[in-house]
DNA sequence: CGAGGTTCCTTCGCGGTCGAACAAAGTAAG
DNA sequence: CTTACTTTGTTCGACCGCGAAGGAACCTCG
C-alpha cells in the first residue's frame, strides 16, 4: 500500500542556503532576523547558514541598519563582485539574450537573428559569441547605480538556455523536436558547458517562461498555466510550485489539440484540425498571405495588428478564441490560480481579450472565481528572466563551488 | 526572487514511520532491508523506526524468511489485532460500503440503496448503520485464513467517505454540489466523527478512486489521470504522486468541456455542448428513451450493452469517443504515465476501446509512447479501496495514537 | 542616567536522517 | 569443513534543521 496522499503542507522547499541568497539578492530581506521571518525558519538556522555564506565569500556584512526599536540589524548584501549569468531564449528565427547579475536583476538584453534551422553548432556558437559581447561593457551598463567597481569585467558564472522544443533536462539533450532540424539528440548542455566552462541549464522555452512568470507574480501562486503564443503555441504547467514535465517530458502540449472550428489544414504532427493550424502566429501569417497581404513573420502580424488593421485584428481575435477554447478544457481540469499569457501574440490586447472571454464563458464558475488571467507580467523578457533566475539559483545553490572559481 | 524550481528529486515525502507501516501492511516489503530498498532510505533509518514501531506494538516480528543468498530476513508484519476501517463510496442512488483491515485488505463489501437527494443526515445515518452491520460478523468473514482470533470483534479505527461532488477537505464540508440537494455546506466530517468517535476523512469520490488506482497499479506510476464514467463524468489528477486538487478544489472537471459534436442540450451548468450532455450515463439513458427504449438508469444501459444490443452499444461507443476527444487535450497537456478508466461505463469493452482509440489517434506520439490506458484495475471497488487505504494510512500515521485506543 | 522593554543574533541541546563501518547469519564452492 | 561471498541488520559519528535560553545592542521613559 504505497499510498502517499498530499499531507497538510509539505511544500517542497529548496535548500535554505539557496533561499537565503535569493531573498538577500532580491532585497526582500537584509538582516538575519528578516530572513528568519521571511523564510519561516529558526533564527539559529539562518545564523548558521549566513556565517557559512560569509565565510564562502558569497555574502557580505555592510554596516548596521535602522533600528526598529531595539538592537540595530547587521545588514547583509550579496558581494558585488559576484559575476553574472547569461540567459538565452531561443526562438525559431531569433534568440533573445540577456545578462543577469547574481541578484537576479536583468542587465543588457539583446535580440539577435539566429536561424534554428542552421543546426545547433551554428546557433549555439552565435549565442556564446553574442553573449560574451553583451557582457563585455561590464554588466553594470544598464543598472547604472550599481556599486560594482566600474569597468570591472565580472565573471560568467553560468548559462541557461530555453529551446523551442522538447528537452530532456536530465541529459541536457534535445529530443525529436518538430521545428528544429538537425538538433535531434544534440547534447546542448555538454556542448555549451565544455566551451564556456560554467554550469549550463537547458530546458524548454515555455517551461522557463512558466517558472519566471509563476514566481515573479506579486501574489502567491500555487498552480499556474503559462501559454506562449508566438509563431508556435506552447504551454507549461506548474502544480504545487513544481514544474510539471510529465511522464516523457512532453507535458504542456496544447498545440496539437483538436479545435472545433478547425479547417482541413494538415498539421506537422500528421493530423488535421490542430490548434496550431489556425491559431499560431505562423497560421495567421499563412491566412493573411492567402488574402493577398504582404506578411512573412509573426512580428509583421503583431505590428500590423498594433496598427489596427481590420483583417489582421480579426484573425488575431479568432486565434485568441481558438486558444481560449482549448484552454477551457485545460483550466477546468487543472483549476489553476493563474493563467499567464506570453509570446508575441499576447502583447496584443484583442488576443488577450478573446482568450479571457472564452475562459470566463467556457469554464466552471468555481474555477474562474479567483482565477487570474493576465499577460506575462515580465513582458517579452519572461523567457530570459525565468532562465536567468533558474541558473542564478543553481549557481548559488552551492556556495562552495561559487568560491572555487574566484 | 522567490524562485523555487523542482530540484532533482525532492519528492515531497510522507513521514518515514507512516510509509513503513504502509509498505508492510501492503505486503510490498516484509523485512527491514526490503523497506530500505523500497523507500530509498538508509538502512539505519529503517532500523530505528522499526524498533520504535515494534515497541509501540504496531508491528510484529514473525519468524525468518527465505534467504536470497545471504542472511535470512526477519519478517515483519502488522499486528493482526489492529481493528478495521469503514470505507464508503457514495453515488447518486446507492452507496458502496466496505470493511478494510489495517493491512489494506478488503473485507466484506455491500451495496446499499441510498438516495443522495434525501439529504445528508438520512444518507450518512444509513451508512453508519449498514457499516456497523457489515463489520458485525467479524471483519474476518471474507478473508478466511486471517489469523485474527476468530469471532473477535475488531474495533472501528476510522471512516473514509467519497462523495459525488466538490468537497472542501480542510473543513470536511460539501461545497455547492450540483447533484446533491440539501448537502451544500453540510459538515459531513464533523457529523460522522461526532457520532462514530473515530477519525473521518471526506473527499470527492473520484479523488479517492484516483488515489486507489494510482497506488494499486502494479507498475510505478508518477502521474496519472483517472476518469470515472458513470451516470456523471468526473476525473482526478495525480501529479508527482500527489493528488492535485487545484486552486479552489475543483480540479479534474472534464464534464463541462465543450465537445465538437455536441448537440443543443443544455447542461446543468447553463452552457450548451458539455461532454456531460452526450457522453454520461444519464445522457445515454436520455437518448435511448428518446428512441423509445425502456431504460431508466445507467445500470440498465450497462446490462443491455453487455447483452450487445446494437442501439445501446452504438451510443456507448459514441460516448467513449466523445470522452476520448476531451481526454486527448488533457492527456496531451498533462502527459501522464497512465489513464485509468473507472465507473460503470468503463466496464464495457466498447466504451474502453473507443476511448483508447481516440487517445491513440489524437495524442502526440511522444505522449502515447509509454502511456498505459486501462480500465480501473480494482474494478467497481476502486472507490472504496482508495478511501479505505487513505484512512488506514491516516490512522497508522501516528503509532502512538494507535496504541492509545487499544 | 539607569531601568526595562525590544530587537537582533548566537549558543546549546534535541531529533531525524544519512553514510560508513561492522557484526550476524546465511549460501556456495573448493 | 573451510573459505569467500552475499545479504541482513545494528552501531556510531556527522549534518541539518528546530526550539529555548541567553547575551548584545539599542530605544524609551521616568
PDB file of C-alpha atoms (C1' of nucleotides) in Angstrom, chain A residues 32-33 37 47 68 70-71 74, chain C residues 5-12:
ATOM      1  CA  UNK A  32      19.337  37.680   9.651  1.00  0.00           C
ATOM      2  CA  UNK A  33      16.160  38.393  11.536  1.00  0.00           C
ATOM      3  CA  UNK A  37      10.819  35.859   9.455  1.00  0.00           C
ATOM      4  CA  UNK A  47      22.577  32.352  11.622  1.00  0.00           C
ATOM      5  CA  UNK A  68      13.135  49.092  14.733  1.00  0.00           C
ATOM      6  CA  UNK A  70      15.802  47.522  19.502  1.00  0.00           C
ATOM      7  CA  UNK A  71      19.244  46.447  18.531  1.00  0.00           C
ATOM      8  CA  UNK A  74      23.649  43.998  10.691  1.00  0.00           C
TER       9      UNK A  74
ATOM     10  C1'  DG C   5      11.472  46.633  27.109  1.00  0.00           C
ATOM     11  C1'  DT C   6      12.574  45.473  22.225  1.00  0.00           C
ATOM     12  C1'  DT C   7      15.009  43.718  18.574  1.00  0.00           C
ATOM     13  C1'  DC C   8      18.959  41.119  16.847  1.00  0.00           C
ATOM     14  C1'  DC C   9      21.902  37.341  16.890  1.00  0.00           C
ATOM     15  C1'  DT C  10      24.378  33.322  18.935  1.00  0.00           C
ATOM     16  C1'  DT C  11      24.960  29.181  21.779  1.00  0.00           C
ATOM     17  C1'  DC C  12      23.482  24.772  23.061  1.00  0.00           C
TER      18       DC C  12
END
